[in-house]
mmCIF file of C-alpha atoms in Angstrom:
data_model
loop_
_atom_site.group_PDB
_atom_site.id
_atom_site.type_symbol
_atom_site.label_atom_id
_atom_site.label_comp_id
_atom_site.label_asym_id
_atom_site.label_seq_id
_atom_site.Cartn_x
_atom_site.Cartn_y
_atom_site.Cartn_z
ATOM 1 C CA PHE P 19 23.678 111.749 88.742
ATOM 2 C CA LEU P 20 24.615 110.856 85.062
ATOM 3 C CA ILE P 21 28.155 111.759 85.773
ATOM 4 C CA PHE P 22 28.614 109.872 88.459
ATOM 5 C CA ILE P 23 27.457 106.821 86.638
ATOM 6 C CA VAL P 24 29.692 107.350 83.966
ATOM 7 C CA THR P 25 32.499 108.241 86.135
ATOM 8 C CA THR P 26 32.155 105.228 88.259
ATOM 9 C CA GLY P 27 31.614 102.564 85.104
ATOM 10 C CA VAL P 28 34.992 103.915 83.635
ATOM 11 C CA ALA P 29 36.804 103.845 86.926
ATOM 12 C CA SER P 30 35.411 100.516 87.986
ATOM 13 C CA GLY P 31 36.091 98.990 84.258
ATOM 14 C CA GLN P 32 38.142 95.583 84.315
ATOM 15 C CA PRO P 33 41.045 96.434 82.383
ATOM 16 C CA TYR P 34 42.306 93.305 79.899
ATOM 17 C CA GLU P 35 45.528 92.043 80.274
ATOM 18 C CA SER P 36 48.869 93.265 79.073
ATOM 19 C CA MET P 37 50.634 91.820 76.169
ATOM 20 C CA PHE P 38 53.932 92.667 77.853
ATOM 21 C CA GLY P 39 56.185 91.635 80.942
ATOM 22 C CA SER P 40 57.365 94.348 83.033
ATOM 23 C CA THR P 41 61.164 92.902 81.938
ATOM 24 C CA SER P 42 60.901 90.880 79.186
ATOM 25 C CA THR P 43 58.559 89.630 76.115
ATOM 26 C CA MET P 44 59.015 87.207 73.894
ATOM 27 C CA TRP P 45 57.066 85.275 71.188
ATOM 28 C CA ILE P 46 58.347 82.274 69.271
ATOM 29 C CA VAL P 47 57.072 82.257 65.676
ATOM 30 C CA LYS P 48 56.809 79.417 62.887
ATOM 31 C CA TRP P 49 56.851 81.469 59.567
ATOM 32 C CA TYR P 50 57.212 80.374 55.689
ATOM 33 C CA ASN P 51 57.809 82.030 52.529
ATOM 34 C CA LEU P 52 57.088 79.713 49.493
ATOM 35 C CA ASP P 53 59.531 77.034 50.377
ATOM 36 C CA PHE P 54 61.588 78.547 52.536
ATOM 37 C CA GLY P 55 60.926 79.266 56.413
ATOM 38 C CA GLY P 56 62.044 78.869 60.100
ATOM 39 C CA ILE P 57 61.071 79.557 63.384
ATOM 40 C CA ASP P 58 62.306 83.317 64.923
ATOM 41 C CA THR P 59 61.769 84.876 68.234
ATOM 42 C CA THR P 60 60.349 88.257 68.706
ATOM 43 C CA VAL P 61 61.149 90.317 71.866
ATOM 44 C CA VAL P 62 60.487 93.610 73.133
ATOM 45 C CA GLU P 63 63.822 95.687 72.718
ATOM 46 C CA LYS P 64 62.504 98.859 74.641
ATOM 47 C CA ASP P 65 60.133 101.439 75.649
ATOM 48 C CA THR P 66 59.935 104.534 73.235
ATOM 49 C CA LEU P 67 57.812 107.884 72.589
ATOM 50 C CA ALA P 68 56.749 108.321 68.974
ATOM 51 C CA PHE P 69 53.883 110.115 67.606
ATOM 52 C CA GLY P 70 52.754 111.515 70.848
ATOM 53 C CA PHE P 71 52.299 107.995 72.447
ATOM 54 C CA ASN P 72 54.563 105.562 74.640
ATOM 55 C CA TRP P 73 55.081 102.209 72.546
ATOM 56 C CA LYS P 74 56.872 99.008 72.500
ATOM 57 C CA LYS P 75 60.023 98.538 70.177
ATOM 58 C CA ILE P 76 59.824 94.856 68.922
ATOM 59 C CA ILE P 77 62.428 93.093 67.010
ATOM 60 C CA LYS P 78 63.089 89.555 65.714
ATOM 61 C CA THR P 79 66.184 88.136 66.836
ATOM 62 C CA ASN P 80 67.046 86.248 63.537
ATOM 63 C CA SER P 81 64.907 88.485 60.653
ATOM 64 C CA PHE P 82 66.730 86.388 57.820
ATOM 65 C CA GLY P 83 66.392 89.844 55.797
ATOM 66 C CA PHE P 84 62.844 90.448 56.915
ATOM 67 C CA PHE P 85 61.759 92.923 59.557
ATOM 68 C CA GLU P 86 65.053 94.279 59.842
ATOM 69 C CA SER P 87 63.727 97.551 61.223
ATOM 70 C CA GLY P 88 61.532 96.621 63.742
ATOM 71 C CA ALA P 89 57.854 97.770 64.336
ATOM 72 C CA LEU P 90 56.265 99.141 66.951
ATOM 73 C CA LEU P 91 53.060 98.073 69.434
ATOM 74 C CA ARG P 92 50.851 100.488 71.692
ATOM 75 C CA GLU P 93 48.269 98.962 73.760
ATOM 76 C CA ASP P 94 45.419 100.395 75.858
ATOM 77 C CA THR P 95 44.585 98.112 78.211
ATOM 78 C CA LEU P 96 41.002 99.639 79.211
ATOM 79 C CA MET P 97 40.127 99.453 75.862
ATOM 80 C CA GLY P 98 41.411 95.948 75.090
ATOM 81 C CA LYS P 99 43.250 97.274 71.644
ATOM 82 C CA VAL P 100 46.484 97.157 70.497
ATOM 83 C CA TRP P 101 47.860 99.235 67.128
ATOM 84 C CA TYR P 102 50.968 98.110 65.012
ATOM 85 C CA HIS P 103 53.163 100.668 63.478
ATOM 86 C CA PRO P 104 56.111 99.273 60.901
ATOM 87 C CA LEU P 105 59.392 101.152 60.987
ATOM 88 C CA GLU P 106 60.476 100.304 57.637
ATOM 89 C CA PRO P 107 61.013 103.173 55.190
ATOM 90 C CA GLY P 108 58.385 104.108 53.164
ATOM 91 C CA TRP P 109 55.577 102.674 55.810
ATOM 92 C CA ASP P 110 54.346 105.496 58.034
ATOM 93 C CA SER P 111 50.892 104.076 58.779
ATOM 94 C CA THR P 112 49.307 102.678 62.157
ATOM 95 C CA TYR P 113 46.994 99.613 62.119
ATOM 96 C CA LEU P 114 44.854 98.216 64.742
ATOM 97 C CA ALA P 115 46.216 94.692 65.367
ATOM 98 C CA PHE P 116 43.988 93.557 68.326
ATOM 99 C CA ASP P 117 40.901 94.117 69.598
ATOM 100 C CA PHE P 118 39.862 92.070 72.422
ATOM 101 C CA ALA P 119 36.327 94.054 73.145
ATOM 102 C CA LEU P 120 35.297 92.144 70.217
ATOM 103 C CA GLU P 121 32.391 89.878 70.457
ATOM 104 C CA GLU P 122 30.704 86.877 68.461
ATOM 105 C CA GLY P 123 29.091 88.396 65.099
ATOM 106 C CA ASP P 124 31.704 91.191 64.990
ATOM 107 C CA THR P 125 33.950 92.154 61.838
ATOM 108 C CA PHE P 126 37.795 92.998 61.937
ATOM 109 C CA ASP P 127 40.598 94.008 59.361
ATOM 110 C CA LEU P 128 42.670 90.823 59.637
ATOM 111 C CA SER P 129 44.169 91.738 56.178
ATOM 112 C CA SER P 130 47.990 91.802 55.848
ATOM 113 C CA ASN P 131 50.718 91.587 52.825
ATOM 114 C CA TYR P 132 50.022 87.862 52.190
ATOM 115 C CA ASP P 133 46.460 87.821 53.425
ATOM 116 C CA PRO P 134 45.041 91.166 51.474
ATOM 117 C CA TRP P 135 41.641 89.976 51.110
ATOM 118 C CA LEU P 136 41.056 89.345 54.979
ATOM 119 C CA THR P 137 39.585 92.523 55.320
ATOM 120 C CA SER P 138 36.182 92.349 57.201
ATOM 121 C CA VAL P 139 36.547 88.848 59.084
ATOM 122 C CA MET P 140 33.554 87.645 61.436
ATOM 123 C CA VAL P 141 34.139 86.737 64.954
ATOM 124 C CA ASP P 142 32.845 83.109 64.952
ATOM 125 C CA SER P 143 32.984 82.732 68.820
ATOM 126 C CA THR P 144 34.298 84.163 72.051
ATOM 127 C CA GLU P 145 35.213 82.265 75.164
ATOM 128 C CA ILE P 146 36.574 83.303 78.892
ATOM 129 C CA THR P 147 38.912 81.136 80.042
ATOM 130 C CA ASN P 148 41.281 81.308 83.057
ATOM 131 C CA SER P 149 43.798 83.187 81.180
ATOM 132 C CA GLY P 150 41.898 85.520 79.645
ATOM 133 C CA LYS P 151 39.610 86.009 76.722
ATOM 134 C CA ARG P 152 39.648 84.346 73.238
ATOM 135 C CA ILE P 153 37.943 85.472 69.840
ATOM 136 C CA ARG P 154 37.973 83.088 67.161
ATOM 137 C CA PHE P 155 37.334 84.293 63.595
ATOM 138 C CA ASN P 156 35.712 82.572 60.813
ATOM 139 C CA SER P 157 38.914 82.081 59.006
ATOM 140 C CA TYR P 158 41.985 79.722 59.411
ATOM 141 C CA ILE P 159 45.713 79.463 59.826
ATOM 142 C CA GLU P 160 47.679 76.035 60.017
ATOM 143 C CA GLN P 161 46.039 72.675 60.826
ATOM 144 C CA ALA P 162 42.667 74.366 59.967
ATOM 145 C CA GLU P 163 42.950 76.378 63.064
ATOM 146 C CA ASN P 164 41.016 79.247 63.620
ATOM 147 C CA ILE P 165 42.913 82.604 63.474
ATOM 148 C CA THR P 166 42.329 83.436 67.376
ATOM 149 C CA PHE P 167 42.737 86.575 69.485
ATOM 150 C CA ILE P 168 44.341 85.317 72.959
ATOM 151 C CA GLU P 169 44.238 88.089 75.645
ATOM 152 C CA GLY P 170 47.503 88.739 77.100
ATOM 153 C CA VAL P 171 49.502 87.312 74.092
ATOM 154 C CA GLY P 172 48.030 88.654 71.225
ATOM 155 C CA GLY P 173 47.082 86.155 68.840
ATOM 156 C CA ASN P 174 48.133 82.847 67.520
ATOM 157 C CA GLN P 175 49.256 84.288 64.335
ATOM 158 C CA GLY P 176 51.810 85.962 66.808
ATOM 159 C CA PRO P 177 52.465 89.767 67.426
ATOM 160 C CA ILE P 178 53.372 91.152 63.775
ATOM 161 C CA TYR P 179 50.863 89.446 61.525
ATOM 162 C CA LYS P 180 50.518 92.806 60.168
ATOM 163 C CA GLU P 181 54.056 93.270 58.901
ATOM 164 C CA SER P 182 54.864 94.949 55.674
ATOM 165 C CA SER P 183 57.192 92.967 54.065
ATOM 166 C CA GLY P 184 58.430 89.176 53.732
ATOM 167 C CA LEU P 185 54.998 87.755 52.507
ATOM 168 C CA LEU P 186 55.242 85.564 55.735
ATOM 169 C CA HIS P 187 52.844 83.374 56.906
ATOM 170 C CA PRO P 188 53.220 83.223 60.882
ATOM 171 C CA TYR P 189 52.138 80.641 63.492
ATOM 172 C CA LEU P 190 52.857 81.201 67.247
ATOM 173 C CA LEU P 191 54.301 78.426 68.903
ATOM 174 C CA CYS P 192 54.895 79.834 72.664
ATOM 175 C CA ALA P 193 55.038 83.042 74.210
ATOM 176 C CA TYR P 194 56.903 84.272 77.383
ATOM 177 C CA LYS P 195 56.364 87.355 79.618
ATOM 178 C CA ASP P 196 58.901 87.564 82.355
ATOM 179 C CA GLY P 197 60.519 84.272 81.868
ATOM 180 C CA VAL P 198 57.302 82.633 82.321
ATOM 181 C CA GLN P 199 55.601 80.615 79.852
ATOM 182 C CA THR P 200 52.463 82.234 78.981
ATOM 183 C CA TYR P 201 51.078 80.484 75.587
ATOM 184 C CA SER P 202 51.678 77.158 73.851
ATOM 185 C CA ASN P 203 50.157 76.095 70.395
ATOM 186 C CA ILE P 204 47.624 73.534 70.139
ATOM 187 C CA SER P 205 48.953 71.557 66.824
ATOM 188 C CA TYR P 206 52.423 71.036 67.819
ATOM 189 C CA GLU P 207 51.406 70.209 71.316
ATOM 190 C CA GLY P 208 53.201 72.884 73.209
ATOM 191 C CA ASN P 209 56.556 72.724 71.252
ATOM 192 C CA CYS P 210 58.505 75.804 72.066
ATOM 193 C CA SER P 211 61.777 75.577 70.259
ATOM 194 C CA PRO P 212 63.520 79.125 70.076
ATOM 195 C CA PRO P 213 66.220 78.693 68.068
ATOM 196 C CA THR P 214 67.339 82.165 69.467
ATOM 197 C CA SER P 215 67.439 83.426 73.187
ATOM 198 C CA ILE P 216 65.081 85.716 74.859
ATOM 199 C CA ASN P 217 68.299 88.170 74.777
ATOM 200 C CA LEU P 218 68.330 88.547 78.687
ATOM 201 C CA ILE P 219 72.194 87.391 78.991
ATOM 202 C CA ASP P 220 74.660 88.285 76.877
ATOM 203 C CA PRO P 221 75.993 84.749 76.037
ATOM 204 C CA ALA P 222 79.883 86.103 75.049
ATOM 205 C CA LYS P 223 79.619 87.197 78.959
ATOM 206 C CA ALA P 224 78.086 83.959 80.508
ATOM 207 C CA ILE P 225 79.264 80.731 78.865
ATOM 208 C CA GLU P 226 82.269 79.356 76.837
ATOM 209 C CA VAL P 227 81.591 76.306 74.599
ATOM 210 C CA TYR P 228 84.521 74.264 73.152
ATOM 211 C CA PRO P 229 85.514 72.894 70.706
ATOM 212 C CA ASN P 230 83.395 74.187 68.227
ATOM 213 C CA PRO P 231 83.183 72.385 65.800
ATOM 214 C CA VAL P 232 82.486 69.550 67.882
ATOM 215 C CA VAL P 233 83.382 65.782 67.520
ATOM 216 C CA ASP P 234 82.070 63.699 70.530
ATOM 217 C CA VAL P 235 81.747 65.886 73.814
ATOM 218 C CA LEU P 236 81.230 69.660 73.792
ATOM 219 C CA ASN P 237 82.209 71.626 77.063
ATOM 220 C CA ILE P 238 80.594 74.277 78.750
ATOM 221 C CA LYS P 239 82.353 76.664 81.036
ATOM 222 C CA ASN P 240 80.067 78.874 82.943
ATOM 223 C CA VAL P 241 82.214 82.179 83.798
ATOM 224 C CA SER P 242 79.455 84.335 85.230
ATOM 225 C CA GLU P 243 77.352 83.691 88.984
ATOM 226 C CA ILE P 244 74.286 82.500 86.897
ATOM 227 C CA GLU P 245 73.165 79.682 88.170
ATOM 228 C CA PHE P 246 71.617 77.096 85.067
ATOM 229 C CA GLU P 247 69.207 74.259 85.728
ATOM 230 C CA LYS P 248 68.654 72.458 82.399
ATOM 231 C CA VAL P 249 70.495 72.244 79.372
ATOM 232 C CA GLU P 250 68.956 71.507 75.722
ATOM 233 C CA ILE P 251 69.703 70.954 72.338
ATOM 234 C CA TYR P 252 67.969 72.103 68.908
ATOM 235 C CA ASP P 253 68.819 71.375 65.264
ATOM 236 C CA ALA P 254 68.957 73.629 62.810
ATOM 237 C CA LEU P 255 65.368 73.565 62.037
ATOM 238 C CA GLY P 256 64.253 74.594 65.987
ATOM 239 C CA ARG P 257 63.617 70.834 66.877
ATOM 240 C CA LYS P 258 64.404 69.552 70.308
ATOM 241 C CA VAL P 259 66.783 66.605 70.470
ATOM 242 C CA SER P 260 67.760 66.464 73.857
ATOM 243 C CA SER P 261 66.884 68.025 77.058
ATOM 244 C CA GLU P 262 68.911 67.290 80.675
ATOM 245 C CA TRP P 263 69.789 69.034 83.851
ATOM 246 C CA TYR P 264 72.725 71.510 83.223
ATOM 247 C CA HIS P 265 76.116 70.025 83.506
ATOM 248 C CA THR P 266 79.256 70.783 81.941
ATOM 249 C CA SER P 267 79.558 68.317 78.852
ATOM 250 C CA ILE P 268 77.174 67.040 76.454
ATOM 251 C CA ASP P 269 77.718 64.333 74.403
ATOM 252 C CA PHE P 270 77.313 64.692 70.638
ATOM 253 C CA LYS P 271 78.351 61.009 69.527
ATOM 254 C CA SER P 272 74.628 60.110 68.315
ATOM 255 C CA LEU P 273 73.481 63.327 66.710
ATOM 256 C CA LEU P 274 73.558 63.782 63.071
ATOM 257 C CA PRO P 275 76.307 66.210 61.487
ATOM 258 C CA GLY P 276 75.261 69.765 61.194
ATOM 259 C CA LEU P 277 74.309 72.917 63.012
ATOM 260 C CA TYR P 278 72.956 72.921 66.739
ATOM 261 C CA TYR P 279 71.870 75.360 69.378
ATOM 262 C CA ILE P 280 72.773 74.792 72.733
ATOM 263 C CA ARG P 281 70.112 76.415 75.106
ATOM 264 C CA LEU P 282 70.702 77.002 78.811
ATOM 265 C CA ILE P 283 67.747 77.974 81.330
ATOM 266 C CA ALA P 284 68.600 79.582 84.514
ATOM 267 C CA SER P 285 67.017 78.948 87.532
ATOM 268 C CA LYS P 286 65.207 83.038 87.600
ATOM 269 C CA GLY P 287 63.936 81.932 83.917
ATOM 270 C CA GLN P 288 66.880 83.851 81.647
ATOM 271 C CA ILE P 289 67.579 82.004 78.761
ATOM 272 C CA ILE P 290 70.784 82.140 76.828
ATOM 273 C CA CYS P 291 71.786 80.366 73.439
ATOM 274 C CA LYS P 292 74.786 79.231 71.640
ATOM 275 C CA SER P 293 75.489 77.871 68.099
ATOM 276 C CA VAL P 294 78.002 74.892 67.525
ATOM 277 C CA LEU P 295 78.584 72.875 64.353
ATOM 278 C CA HIS P 296 79.044 69.106 64.559
#
């Protein structure tokens, strides 16, 4: 009888929502190091087998010299746990990065190379929302926002807050799974301005932009069968300066000289990005 209860309980346990999409996963993270920073995109590159487990290898699309080797993430959706393993030479430890089974009053090791003292942080509160469980800790990040674990996303510090180099201070702006936005931040009013792409489409095989550098009008030539719906422009800091329905010419006359990113969004959710000088 006891065996039946235990077996039934495990079988009927409701699994936690996965952090990962079936085809693509992307986190857009703001970061800074002293007086230097930016906005970067972390994506799942591939599935891999390591240390006897199945992992997701994640990489940054623009590492600025940090996190160049990538990292591994492994989750157990029944337990609600996610582990992190850096791939940098000389680092061979696995860390528990997220635990969605935590409840109010529990403690968790949130320490990282830039916050090494956060070894036993107490859960301040938990909340069940339509999108899943949120766990708020008695510690803060940007804009005096509680560090929060977010079921199906990871946390508001992004998926790699335990990375072992770079002395970064990450803050998650938004997240996507399978091309669908699953999270947007609070302090930036949902501003999701990736300066890089989801990497599902090779821009060199999809579009051509000219002239580059551009003076007045930038032309876009679609050399693929992809149907684009929107075209957006971001400046070098990741701020959106223009958003329109897709068309083949973009007026740059009103923009200041500098580096810009042209972001095209396809009807099926794919995203590609090209950089241009003005």
